[in-house]
Short mmCIF file of C-alpha atoms and ligand atoms in Angstrom, two decimals:
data_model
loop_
_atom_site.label_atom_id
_atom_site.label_comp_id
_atom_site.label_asym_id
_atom_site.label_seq_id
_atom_site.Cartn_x
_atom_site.Cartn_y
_atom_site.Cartn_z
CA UNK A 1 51.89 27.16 34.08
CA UNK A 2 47.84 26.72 33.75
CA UNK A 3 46.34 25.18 31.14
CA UNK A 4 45.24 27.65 28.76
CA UNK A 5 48.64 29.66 28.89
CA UNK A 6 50.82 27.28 27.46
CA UNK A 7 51.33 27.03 23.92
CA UNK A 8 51.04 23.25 23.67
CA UNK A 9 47.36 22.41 22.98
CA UNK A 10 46.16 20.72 26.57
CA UNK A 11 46.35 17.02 25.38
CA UNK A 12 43.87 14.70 26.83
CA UNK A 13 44.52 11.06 28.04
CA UNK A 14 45.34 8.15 26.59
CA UNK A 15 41.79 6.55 26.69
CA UNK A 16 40.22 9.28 25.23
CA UNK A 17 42.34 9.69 22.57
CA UNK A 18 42.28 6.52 21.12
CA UNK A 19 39.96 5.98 17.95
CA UNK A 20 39.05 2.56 18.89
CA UNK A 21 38.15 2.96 22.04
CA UNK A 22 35.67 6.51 20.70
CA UNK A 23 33.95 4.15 17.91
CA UNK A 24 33.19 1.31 20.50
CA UNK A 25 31.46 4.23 22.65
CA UNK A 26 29.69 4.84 20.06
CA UNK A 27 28.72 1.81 18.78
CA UNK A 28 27.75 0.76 22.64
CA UNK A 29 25.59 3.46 22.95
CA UNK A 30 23.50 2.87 20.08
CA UNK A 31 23.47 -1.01 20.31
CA UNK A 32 21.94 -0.49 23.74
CA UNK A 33 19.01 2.29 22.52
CA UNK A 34 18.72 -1.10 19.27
CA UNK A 35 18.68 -4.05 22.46
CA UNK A 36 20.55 -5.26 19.93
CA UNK A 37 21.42 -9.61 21.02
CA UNK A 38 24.90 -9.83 22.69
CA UNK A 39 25.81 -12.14 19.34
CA UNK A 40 25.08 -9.38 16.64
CA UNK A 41 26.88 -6.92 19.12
CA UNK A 42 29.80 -9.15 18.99
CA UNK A 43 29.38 -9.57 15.51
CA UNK A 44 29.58 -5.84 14.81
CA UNK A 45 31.75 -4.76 17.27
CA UNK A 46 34.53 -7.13 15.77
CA UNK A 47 36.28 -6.46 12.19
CA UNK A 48 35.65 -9.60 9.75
CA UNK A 49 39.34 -9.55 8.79
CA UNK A 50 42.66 -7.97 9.22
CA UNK A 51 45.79 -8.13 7.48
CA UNK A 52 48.84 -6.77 8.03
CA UNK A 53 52.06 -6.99 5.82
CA UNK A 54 55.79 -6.88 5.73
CA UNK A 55 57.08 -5.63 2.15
CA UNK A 56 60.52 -5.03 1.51
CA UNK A 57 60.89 -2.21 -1.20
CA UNK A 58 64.40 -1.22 -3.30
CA UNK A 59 65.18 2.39 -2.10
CA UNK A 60 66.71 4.51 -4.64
CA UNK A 61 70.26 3.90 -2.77
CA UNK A 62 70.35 0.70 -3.58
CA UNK A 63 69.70 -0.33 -0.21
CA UNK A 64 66.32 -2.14 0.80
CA UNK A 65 63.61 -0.98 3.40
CA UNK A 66 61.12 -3.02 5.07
CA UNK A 67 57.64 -1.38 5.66
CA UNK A 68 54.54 -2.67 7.29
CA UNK A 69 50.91 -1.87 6.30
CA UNK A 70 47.39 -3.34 7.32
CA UNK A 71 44.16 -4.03 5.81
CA UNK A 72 41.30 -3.95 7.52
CA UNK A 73 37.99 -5.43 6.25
CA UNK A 74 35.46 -3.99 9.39
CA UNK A 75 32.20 -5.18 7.93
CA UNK A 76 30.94 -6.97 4.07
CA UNK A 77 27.41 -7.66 5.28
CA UNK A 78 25.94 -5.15 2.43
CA UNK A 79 28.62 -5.46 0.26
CA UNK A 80 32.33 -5.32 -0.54
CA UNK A 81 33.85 -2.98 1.78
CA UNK A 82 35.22 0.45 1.37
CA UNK A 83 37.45 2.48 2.97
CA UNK A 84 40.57 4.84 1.90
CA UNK A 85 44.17 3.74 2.58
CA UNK A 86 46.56 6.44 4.52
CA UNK A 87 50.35 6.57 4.45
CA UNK A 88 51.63 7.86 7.77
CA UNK A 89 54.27 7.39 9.86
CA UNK A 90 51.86 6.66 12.90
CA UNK A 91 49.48 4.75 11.43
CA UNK A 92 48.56 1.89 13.92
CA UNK A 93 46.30 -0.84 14.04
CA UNK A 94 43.91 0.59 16.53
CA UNK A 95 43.09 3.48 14.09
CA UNK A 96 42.82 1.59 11.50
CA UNK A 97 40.37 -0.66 13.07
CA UNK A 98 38.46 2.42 13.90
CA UNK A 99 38.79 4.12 10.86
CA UNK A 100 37.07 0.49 9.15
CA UNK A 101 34.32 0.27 11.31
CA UNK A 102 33.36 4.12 10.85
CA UNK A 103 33.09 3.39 7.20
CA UNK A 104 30.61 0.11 8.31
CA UNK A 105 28.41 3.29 9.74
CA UNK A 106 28.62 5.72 6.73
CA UNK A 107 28.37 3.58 4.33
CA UNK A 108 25.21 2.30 5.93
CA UNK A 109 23.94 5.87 7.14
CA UNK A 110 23.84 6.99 3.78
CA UNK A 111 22.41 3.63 2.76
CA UNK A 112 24.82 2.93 -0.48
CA UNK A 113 25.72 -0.88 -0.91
CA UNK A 114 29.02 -1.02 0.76
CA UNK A 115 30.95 -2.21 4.54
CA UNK A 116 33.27 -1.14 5.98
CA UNK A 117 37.29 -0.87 5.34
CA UNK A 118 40.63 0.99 5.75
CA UNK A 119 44.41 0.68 4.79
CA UNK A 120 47.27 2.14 6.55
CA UNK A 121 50.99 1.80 5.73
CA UNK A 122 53.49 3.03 8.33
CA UNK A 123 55.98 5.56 6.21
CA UNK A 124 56.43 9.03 5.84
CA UNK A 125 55.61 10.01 2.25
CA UNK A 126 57.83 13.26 2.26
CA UNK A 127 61.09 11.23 2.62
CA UNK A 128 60.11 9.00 0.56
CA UNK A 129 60.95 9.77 -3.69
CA UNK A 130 58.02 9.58 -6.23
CA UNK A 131 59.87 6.29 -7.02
CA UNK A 132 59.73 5.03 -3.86
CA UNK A 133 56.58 5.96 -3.37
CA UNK A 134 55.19 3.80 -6.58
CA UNK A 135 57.25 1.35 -5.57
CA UNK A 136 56.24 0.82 -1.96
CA UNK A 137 52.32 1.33 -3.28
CA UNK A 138 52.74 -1.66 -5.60
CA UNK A 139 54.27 -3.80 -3.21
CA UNK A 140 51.68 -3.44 -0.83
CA UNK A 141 48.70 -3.89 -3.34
CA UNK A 142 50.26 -6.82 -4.11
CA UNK A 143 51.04 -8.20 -0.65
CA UNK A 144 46.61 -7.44 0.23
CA UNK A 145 45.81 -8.75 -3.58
CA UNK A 146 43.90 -11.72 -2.46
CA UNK A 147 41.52 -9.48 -0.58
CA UNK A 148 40.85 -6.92 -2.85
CA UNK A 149 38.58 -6.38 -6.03
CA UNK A 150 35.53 -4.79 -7.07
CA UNK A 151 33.43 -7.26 -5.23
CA UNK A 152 35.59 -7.86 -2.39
CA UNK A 153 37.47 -4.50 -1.13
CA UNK A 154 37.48 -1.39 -3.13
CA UNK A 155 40.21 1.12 -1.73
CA UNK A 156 40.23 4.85 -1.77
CA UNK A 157 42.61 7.66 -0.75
CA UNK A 158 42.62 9.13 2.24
CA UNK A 159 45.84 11.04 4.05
CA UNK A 160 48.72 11.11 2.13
CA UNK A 161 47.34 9.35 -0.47
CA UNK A 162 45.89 10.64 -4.09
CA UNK A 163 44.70 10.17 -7.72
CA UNK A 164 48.35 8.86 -8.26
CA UNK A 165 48.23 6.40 -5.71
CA UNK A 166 44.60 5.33 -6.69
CA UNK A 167 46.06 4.80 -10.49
CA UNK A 168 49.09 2.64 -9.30
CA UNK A 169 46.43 -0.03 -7.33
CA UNK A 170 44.75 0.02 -10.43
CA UNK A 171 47.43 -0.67 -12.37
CA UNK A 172 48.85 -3.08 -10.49
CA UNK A 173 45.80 -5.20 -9.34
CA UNK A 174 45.30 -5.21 -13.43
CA UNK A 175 48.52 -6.56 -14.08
CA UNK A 176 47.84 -9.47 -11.76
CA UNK A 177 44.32 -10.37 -12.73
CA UNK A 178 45.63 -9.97 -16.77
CA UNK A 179 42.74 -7.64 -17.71
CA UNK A 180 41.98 -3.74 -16.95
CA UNK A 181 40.37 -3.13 -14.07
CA UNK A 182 38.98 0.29 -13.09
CA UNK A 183 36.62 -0.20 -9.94
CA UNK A 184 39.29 -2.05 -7.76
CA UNK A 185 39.62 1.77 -6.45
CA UNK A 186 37.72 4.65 -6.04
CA UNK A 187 39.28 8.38 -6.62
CA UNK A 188 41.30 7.57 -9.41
CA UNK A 189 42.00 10.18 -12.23
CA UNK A 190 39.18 10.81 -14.56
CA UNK A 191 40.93 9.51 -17.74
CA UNK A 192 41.05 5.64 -16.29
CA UNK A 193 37.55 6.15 -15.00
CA UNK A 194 37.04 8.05 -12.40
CA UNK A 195 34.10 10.25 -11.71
CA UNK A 196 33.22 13.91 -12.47
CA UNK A 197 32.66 15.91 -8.93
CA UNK A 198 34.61 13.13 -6.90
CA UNK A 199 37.72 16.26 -5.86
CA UNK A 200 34.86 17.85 -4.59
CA UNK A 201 32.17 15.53 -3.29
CA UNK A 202 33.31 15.55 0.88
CA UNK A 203 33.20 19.25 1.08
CA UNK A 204 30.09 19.63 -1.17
CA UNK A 205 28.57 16.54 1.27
CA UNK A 206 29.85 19.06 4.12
CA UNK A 207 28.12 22.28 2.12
CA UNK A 208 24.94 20.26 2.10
CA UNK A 209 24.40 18.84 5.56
CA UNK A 210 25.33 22.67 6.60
CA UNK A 211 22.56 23.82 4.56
CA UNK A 212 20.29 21.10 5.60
CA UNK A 213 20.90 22.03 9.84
CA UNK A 214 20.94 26.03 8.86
CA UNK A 215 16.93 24.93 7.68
CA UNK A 216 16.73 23.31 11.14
CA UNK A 217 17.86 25.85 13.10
CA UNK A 218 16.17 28.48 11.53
CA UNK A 219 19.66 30.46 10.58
CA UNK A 220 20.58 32.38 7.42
CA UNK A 221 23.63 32.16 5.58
CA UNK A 222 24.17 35.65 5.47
CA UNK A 223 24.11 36.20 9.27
CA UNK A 224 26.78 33.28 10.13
CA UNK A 225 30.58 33.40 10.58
CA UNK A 226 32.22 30.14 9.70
CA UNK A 227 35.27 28.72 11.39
CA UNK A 228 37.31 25.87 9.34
CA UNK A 229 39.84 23.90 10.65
CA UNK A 230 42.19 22.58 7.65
CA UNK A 231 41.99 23.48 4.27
CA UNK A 232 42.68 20.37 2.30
CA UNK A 233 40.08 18.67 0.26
CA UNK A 234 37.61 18.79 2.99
CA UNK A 235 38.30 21.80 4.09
CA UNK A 236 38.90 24.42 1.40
CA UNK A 237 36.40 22.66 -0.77
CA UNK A 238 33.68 23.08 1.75
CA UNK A 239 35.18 26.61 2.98
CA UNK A 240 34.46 27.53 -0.82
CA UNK A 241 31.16 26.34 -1.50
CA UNK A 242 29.93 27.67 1.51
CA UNK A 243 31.09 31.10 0.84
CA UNK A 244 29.73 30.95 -3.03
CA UNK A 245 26.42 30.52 -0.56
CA UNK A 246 27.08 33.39 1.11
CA UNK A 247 28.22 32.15 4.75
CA UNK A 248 30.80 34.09 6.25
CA UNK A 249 34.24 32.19 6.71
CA UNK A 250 36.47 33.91 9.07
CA UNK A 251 39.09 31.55 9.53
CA UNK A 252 40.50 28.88 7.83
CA UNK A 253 43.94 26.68 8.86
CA UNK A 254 46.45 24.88 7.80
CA UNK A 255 48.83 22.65 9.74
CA UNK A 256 51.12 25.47 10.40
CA UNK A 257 48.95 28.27 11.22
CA UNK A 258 45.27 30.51 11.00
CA UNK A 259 43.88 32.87 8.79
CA UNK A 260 41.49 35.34 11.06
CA UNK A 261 39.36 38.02 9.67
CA UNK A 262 36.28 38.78 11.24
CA UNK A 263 34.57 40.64 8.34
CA UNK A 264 34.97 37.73 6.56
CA UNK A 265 37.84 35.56 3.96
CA UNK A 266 37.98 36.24 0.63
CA UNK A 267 37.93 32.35 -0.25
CA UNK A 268 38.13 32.63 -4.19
CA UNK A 269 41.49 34.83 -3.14
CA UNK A 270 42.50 32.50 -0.38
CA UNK A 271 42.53 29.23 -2.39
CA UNK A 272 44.69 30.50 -5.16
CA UNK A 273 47.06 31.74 -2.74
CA UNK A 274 47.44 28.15 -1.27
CA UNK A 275 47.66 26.64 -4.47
CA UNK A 276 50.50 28.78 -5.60
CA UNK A 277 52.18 29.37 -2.04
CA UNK A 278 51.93 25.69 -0.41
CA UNK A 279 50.53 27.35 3.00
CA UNK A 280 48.11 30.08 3.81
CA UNK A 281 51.11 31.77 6.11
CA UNK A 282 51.13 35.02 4.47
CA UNK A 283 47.56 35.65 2.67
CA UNK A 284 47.33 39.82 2.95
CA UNK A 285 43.52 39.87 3.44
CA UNK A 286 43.53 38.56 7.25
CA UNK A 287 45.61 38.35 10.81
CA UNK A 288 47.55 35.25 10.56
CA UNK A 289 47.58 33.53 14.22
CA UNK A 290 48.48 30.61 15.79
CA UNK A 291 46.30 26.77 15.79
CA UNK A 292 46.24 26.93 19.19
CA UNK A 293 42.72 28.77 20.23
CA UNK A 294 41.52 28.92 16.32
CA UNK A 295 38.29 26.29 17.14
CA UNK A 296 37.19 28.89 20.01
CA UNK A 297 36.97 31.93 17.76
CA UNK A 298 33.50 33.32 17.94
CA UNK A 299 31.44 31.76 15.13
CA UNK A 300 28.15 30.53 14.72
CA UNK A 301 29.43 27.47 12.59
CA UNK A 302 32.49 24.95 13.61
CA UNK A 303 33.76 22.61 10.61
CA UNK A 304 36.80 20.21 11.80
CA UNK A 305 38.19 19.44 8.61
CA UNK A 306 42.06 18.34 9.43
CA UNK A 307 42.12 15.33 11.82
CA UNK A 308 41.21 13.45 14.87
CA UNK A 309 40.50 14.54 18.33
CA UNK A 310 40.58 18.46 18.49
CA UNK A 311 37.33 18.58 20.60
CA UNK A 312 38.09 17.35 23.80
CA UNK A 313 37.52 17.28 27.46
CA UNK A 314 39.84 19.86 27.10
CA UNK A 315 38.87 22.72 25.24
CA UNK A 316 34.79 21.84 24.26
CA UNK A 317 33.66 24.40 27.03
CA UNK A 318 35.07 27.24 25.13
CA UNK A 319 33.83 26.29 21.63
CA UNK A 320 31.42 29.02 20.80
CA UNK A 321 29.40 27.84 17.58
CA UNK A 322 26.06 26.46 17.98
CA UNK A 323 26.41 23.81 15.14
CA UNK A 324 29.39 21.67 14.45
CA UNK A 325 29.50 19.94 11.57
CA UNK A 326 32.44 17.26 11.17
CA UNK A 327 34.01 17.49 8.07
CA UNK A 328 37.30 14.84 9.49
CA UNK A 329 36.67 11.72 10.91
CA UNK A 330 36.58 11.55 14.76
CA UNK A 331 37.45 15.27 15.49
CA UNK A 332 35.06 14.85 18.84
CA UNK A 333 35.88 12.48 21.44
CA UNK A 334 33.20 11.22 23.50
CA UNK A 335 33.79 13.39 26.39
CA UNK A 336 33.95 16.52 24.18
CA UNK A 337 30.71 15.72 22.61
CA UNK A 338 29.08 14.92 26.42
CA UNK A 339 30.32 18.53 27.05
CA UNK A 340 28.57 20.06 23.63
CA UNK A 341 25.51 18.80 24.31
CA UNK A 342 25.02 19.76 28.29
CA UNK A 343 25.57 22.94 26.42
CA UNK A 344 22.26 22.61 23.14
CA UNK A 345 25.45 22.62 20.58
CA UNK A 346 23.98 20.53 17.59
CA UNK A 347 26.95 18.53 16.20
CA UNK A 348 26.43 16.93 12.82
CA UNK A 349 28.51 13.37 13.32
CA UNK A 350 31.24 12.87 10.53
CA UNK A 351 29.65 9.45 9.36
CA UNK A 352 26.97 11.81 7.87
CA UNK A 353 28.76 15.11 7.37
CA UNK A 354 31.66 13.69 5.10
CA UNK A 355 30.02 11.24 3.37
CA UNK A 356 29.59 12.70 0.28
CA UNK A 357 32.92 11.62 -0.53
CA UNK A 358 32.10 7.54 -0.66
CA UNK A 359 28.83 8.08 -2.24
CA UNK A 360 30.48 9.43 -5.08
CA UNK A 361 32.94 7.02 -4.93
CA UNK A 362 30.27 4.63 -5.33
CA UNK A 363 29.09 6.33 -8.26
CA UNK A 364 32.33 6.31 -9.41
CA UNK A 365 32.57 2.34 -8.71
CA UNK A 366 28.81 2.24 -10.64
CA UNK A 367 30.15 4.11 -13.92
CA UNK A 368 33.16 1.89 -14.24
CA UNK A 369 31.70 -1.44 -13.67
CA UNK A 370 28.78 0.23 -16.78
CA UNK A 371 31.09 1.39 -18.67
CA UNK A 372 29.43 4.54 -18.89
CA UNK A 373 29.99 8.35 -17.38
CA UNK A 374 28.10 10.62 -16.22
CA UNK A 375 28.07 14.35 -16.47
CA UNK A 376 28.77 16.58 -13.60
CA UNK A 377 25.12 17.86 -12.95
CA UNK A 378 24.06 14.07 -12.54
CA UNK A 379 26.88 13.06 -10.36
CA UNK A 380 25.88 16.39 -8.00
CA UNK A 381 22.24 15.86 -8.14
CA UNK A 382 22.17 12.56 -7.36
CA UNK A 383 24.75 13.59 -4.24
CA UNK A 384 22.56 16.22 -2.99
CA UNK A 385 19.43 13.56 -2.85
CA UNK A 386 21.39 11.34 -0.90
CA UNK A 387 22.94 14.09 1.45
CA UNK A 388 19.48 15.44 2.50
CA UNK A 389 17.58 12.05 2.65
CA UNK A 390 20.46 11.10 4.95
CA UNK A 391 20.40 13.89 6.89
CA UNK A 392 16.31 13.70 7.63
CA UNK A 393 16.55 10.42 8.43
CA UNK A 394 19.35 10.76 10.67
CA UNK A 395 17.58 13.60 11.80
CA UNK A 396 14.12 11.16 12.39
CA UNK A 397 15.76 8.62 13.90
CA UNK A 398 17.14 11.29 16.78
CA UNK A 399 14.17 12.66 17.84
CA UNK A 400 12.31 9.76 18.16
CA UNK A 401 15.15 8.35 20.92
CA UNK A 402 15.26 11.29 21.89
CA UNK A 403 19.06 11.44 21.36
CA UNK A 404 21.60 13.83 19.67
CA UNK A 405 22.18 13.65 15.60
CA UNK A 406 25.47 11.45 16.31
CA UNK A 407 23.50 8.48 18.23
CA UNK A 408 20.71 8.93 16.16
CA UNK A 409 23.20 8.07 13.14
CA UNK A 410 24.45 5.13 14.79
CA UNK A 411 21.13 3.95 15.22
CA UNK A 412 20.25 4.25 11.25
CA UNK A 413 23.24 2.63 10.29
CA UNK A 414 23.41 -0.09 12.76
CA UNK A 415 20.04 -0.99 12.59
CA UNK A 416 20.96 -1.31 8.23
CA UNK A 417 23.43 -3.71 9.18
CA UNK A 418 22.28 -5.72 11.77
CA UNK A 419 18.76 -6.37 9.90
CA UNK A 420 20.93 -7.53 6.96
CA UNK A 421 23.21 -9.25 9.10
CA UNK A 422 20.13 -11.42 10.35
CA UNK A 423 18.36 -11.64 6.83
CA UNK A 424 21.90 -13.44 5.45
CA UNK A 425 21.71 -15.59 8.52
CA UNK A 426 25.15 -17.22 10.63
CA UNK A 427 27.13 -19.09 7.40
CA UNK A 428 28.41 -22.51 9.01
P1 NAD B 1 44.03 16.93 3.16
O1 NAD B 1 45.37 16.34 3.37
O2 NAD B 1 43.59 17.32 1.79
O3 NAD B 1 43.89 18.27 4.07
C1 NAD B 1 44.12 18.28 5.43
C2 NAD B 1 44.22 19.76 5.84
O4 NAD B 1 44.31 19.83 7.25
C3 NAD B 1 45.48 20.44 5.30
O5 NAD B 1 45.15 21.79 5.01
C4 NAD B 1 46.44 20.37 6.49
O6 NAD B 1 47.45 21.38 6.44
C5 NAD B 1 45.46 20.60 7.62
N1 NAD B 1 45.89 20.15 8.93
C6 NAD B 1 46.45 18.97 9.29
N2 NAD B 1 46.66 18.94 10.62
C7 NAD B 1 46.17 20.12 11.10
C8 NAD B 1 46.06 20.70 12.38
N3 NAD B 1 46.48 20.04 13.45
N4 NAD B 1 45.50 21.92 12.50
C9 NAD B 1 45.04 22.60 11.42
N5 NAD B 1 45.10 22.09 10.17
C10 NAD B 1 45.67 20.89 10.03
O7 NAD B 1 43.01 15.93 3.85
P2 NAD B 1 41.44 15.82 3.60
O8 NAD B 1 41.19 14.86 2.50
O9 NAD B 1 40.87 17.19 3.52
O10 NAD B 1 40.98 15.08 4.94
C11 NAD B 1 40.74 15.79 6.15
C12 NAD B 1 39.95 14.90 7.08
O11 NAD B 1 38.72 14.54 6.44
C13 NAD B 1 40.61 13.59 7.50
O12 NAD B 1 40.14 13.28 8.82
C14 NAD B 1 40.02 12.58 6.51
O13 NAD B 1 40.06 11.24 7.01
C15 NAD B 1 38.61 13.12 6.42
N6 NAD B 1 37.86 12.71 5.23
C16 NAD B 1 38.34 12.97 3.98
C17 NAD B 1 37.57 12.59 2.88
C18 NAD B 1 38.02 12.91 1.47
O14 NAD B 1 37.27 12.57 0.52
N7 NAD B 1 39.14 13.55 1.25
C19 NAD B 1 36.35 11.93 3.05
C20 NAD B 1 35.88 11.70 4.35
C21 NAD B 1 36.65 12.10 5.43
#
C-alpha cells in the first residue's frame, strides 16, 4: 500500500522524531547566525543538572511499585528554572532534556526572569487510583526536594498533570521546609494562591500571537477558517477565544477523532459538549472524521495544540494554511518546517506561541511571594503586553537575519542568555 492510503499516519524516522535531537537543530542554527564561542555553545547546549529517581510507592493492594521520574534543570542563568512536570508512560530522558531546554528559550523569548526545566515520571495516570496518584506525586517531590523551591526550581503541570497535582507539591515541599509555601509551583488552585487567568493564559497567549501575525499578514478574522488540533487547555481555550474574535474554526480534535464543518464550529456549543461527554465523538453540529488527514483540511490558519511531531517530512507538503501557529511544544520537526518555508508558510515557533502560559505562571509565582492578588483584567493586560512585545521582537530579530520567526526566536532568547551567561562570568 502507498503512503497516503493507509490508515496509520506515515511515521517518520527515528532521528527526526526525537525532541532532543529537533532542539539541538535549533539551537545550532541560531548559535551559528550569534558566532556564539564554542564554550558558551557548550554551555547552553548542555542541561546544568539532571536527576532521576527510583521511588517505591504502597499500591492500594497492598503490594509496592517502583517508579522512576527525572528532573531536569536545562538552564538557571536568569533565574530559578521553570518547567511543568508530565506523567506518562513514555516519558524518557531525551524528551525531557528537550522539553528543559525549550523552556531556557521561552522563558528568555518572552524575557520573564526564569531558565529552563522539566519533570517527567514514567506511569500511566489512568491505572493508577486518585490514591495512588497522591501518593506517587509526594514521593517524588520528596525524592527532587533538594532541588526545588521558589528560588531554585519552580514546577508546573503539564500532561497528565493538574491543579491537584500542583497542590500536593505544595503541600508536601511545605511539610518538609515546616512553613507554607505557595510559589514552589505554578498552576495551583486559586484558593492556595494561584493566579486569576492562569486555565486560560496558553490559549489566550495562542489568541494573541494569532492576532498579532493576522496584522502582519494583512488577513481578517472574518475571512479565515481555523484548523485545531487537540482541544485540551491549549486547544479549546484558544479554539474559543478565537471564535469570540470572529475566526472561523472548522475543525477541532481530540485524541480519538475530528470535528469538520466547513461553515464553521459552534465553539460555545462544542466545549460544553466535551465537558459533559468526555470526547467530541458525537457533537451534532459537524461531520465527525478520522485524525488522520485533519492538519491538511483547507484552512487559512493551522494551530497544533495536542503533541509533538505531527508536521513532518511526511505530510508538511499537503498542509494548506498559510500561518501556523504552535500552540504544543515541538509539533514541527526540522524537516517539516524546511518544507513550510520553501513553500512562504509563516510558522509562529511554540517558544513564543504558548508562552502565555509561564508568564502567567510567573505572575502567579510574583503574587504569592507579595502576598497579594491581582484581578483578572491586570493579570490579562499585563499578558497581552508581553505577548505582542514578544512577538515584534521576535518578529525584529527575523528580518534583520533574514530568517524565519522560529530562528529569529532562538536568536532573542539565546542571545538573553548567553549575554547573562557572560555578565555572571565562569564560577570556579
Ligand atoms: P491537554 O491534556 O489539556 O489537551 C491535549 C488535547 O490534545 C486533548 O484534547 C487530547 O485529546 C488531544 N490529543 C492528544 N493526542 C492527540 C492526537 N494525536 N491527535 C489529536 N488530538 C490529540 O494538554 P494541553 O495542556 O492542552 O497541552 C497540549 C500541548 O501544549 C502539549 O504539547 C503541552 O506541552 C503544550 N503546552 C501546554 C501548556 C499549558 O499551559 N497547558 C503550555 C505550553 C505548552
Amino acid at each position: 500500500m502507498s503512503e497516503g492510503t493507509t490508515n496509520q499516519p506515515a511515521k517518520a524516522n527515528r532521528d527526526e522524531l526525537n525532541p532532543f535531537h529537533s532542539m539541538a537543530h535549533q539551537f545550532g542554527l541560531a548559535a551559528d547566525l550569534l558566532e556564539l564561542d564554542e564554550g558558551t555553545r557548550d554551555v547552553l547546549r548542555q542541561p546544568d543538572r539532571e536527576l532521576t529517581v527510583s521511588m517505591p510507592v504502597l499500591k492500594d493492594d497492598g503490594s509496592i511499585e517502583v517508579f522512576t521520574g527525572y528532573r531536569v534543570q536545562h538552564n538557571f542563568s536568569r533565574g530559578p528554572c521553570k518547567g511543568g512536570i508530565r506523567f506518562a508512560p513514555d516519558v524518557n530522558l531525551d524528551e525531557v532534556r528537550a522539553l528543559a531546554a525549550w523552556m531556557t528559550w521561552k522563558c528568555s523569548v518572552v524575557d520573564i526572569p526564569f531558565g529552563g526545566g522539566k519533570g517527567g515520571v514514567i506511569c500511566d495516570p489512568r491505572n493508577l487510583s486518585k490514591g495512588e496518584l497522591e501518593r506517587l506525586t509526594r514521593r517524588y517531590t520528596a525524592s527532587i526536594m533538594d532541588i526545588l523551591g521558589p528560588d531554585r526550581d519552580v514546577p508546573a503541570p503539564d500532561m497528565n498533570t493538574n491543579e491537584q497535582t500542583m497542590a500536593w507539591i505544595m503541600d508536601t515541599y511545605s511539610m518538609h521546609v515546616r512553613r507554607t509555601t505557595t510559589a514552589v509551583v505554578t498552576g495551583k488552585p486559586i484558593a492556595i494562591g494561584g493566579s486569576k487567568g492562569r486555565r486560560e493564559a496558553t490559549g489566550r497567549g495562542v489568541m494573541l500571537v494569532c492576532r498579532e501575525a493576522m496584522k502582519k499578514l494583512g488577513r481578517n478574522p472574518e475571512d479565515t477558517r481555523v484548523v485545531v488540533q487537540g482541544c485540551g487547555n491549549v486547544g479549546g481555550v484558544g479554539a474559543l477565544l478565537l471564535h469570540r474574535e470572529g475566526y472561523k474554526i472548522v475543525s477541532v480534535s481530540d485524541m480519538y477523532g475530528a470535528l469538520y464543518n466547513p461553515e464553521g464550529l459552534d465553539m460555545p456549543a462544542v466545549m460544553d459538549y466535551l465537558r459533559d461527554n468526555g470526547k467530541l465523538e458525537g457533537f451534532s453540529g459537524a461531520d465527525y472524521i478520522e485524525n488522520e488527514g485533519q492538519l491538511e483540511l483547507p484552512c487559512e490558519l493551522l494551530i497544533p495544540a495536542a503533541t509533538e511531531n505531527q508536521i513532518t517530512s511526511k505530510n508538511a507538503d499537503r498542509i494548506q494554511a498559510e500561518l501556523v501557529v504552535e500552540g504544543a511544544n515541538g509539533p514541527t520537526t526540522p524537516r517539516g518546517q524546511e518544507i513550510l518555508d520553501s513553500r512562504g508558510v509563516m510558522v509562529v515557533p511554540d517558544i513564543l506561541a504558548n508562552a502565555g502560559g509561564v508568564t502567567v505562571s510567573y505572575f502567579e509565582w510574583v503574587q504569592d511571594r507579595m502576598g497579594y492578588f491581582w484581578t483578572e483584567e491586570i493579570v490579562n493586560s499585563r499578558l497581552e503586553q508581553v505577548m505582542v512585545k514578544s512577538f515584534q521582537s521576535v518578529v525584529k530579530m527575523a528580518e534583520r537575519h533574514n530568517v524565519n520567526l522560529r530562528t529569529g526566536a532562538y536568536l532573542v532568547a539565546i542571545d538573553r542568555v548567553a549575554r547573562v551567561y557572560r555578565m555572571r562570568g565562569v564560577f570556579a
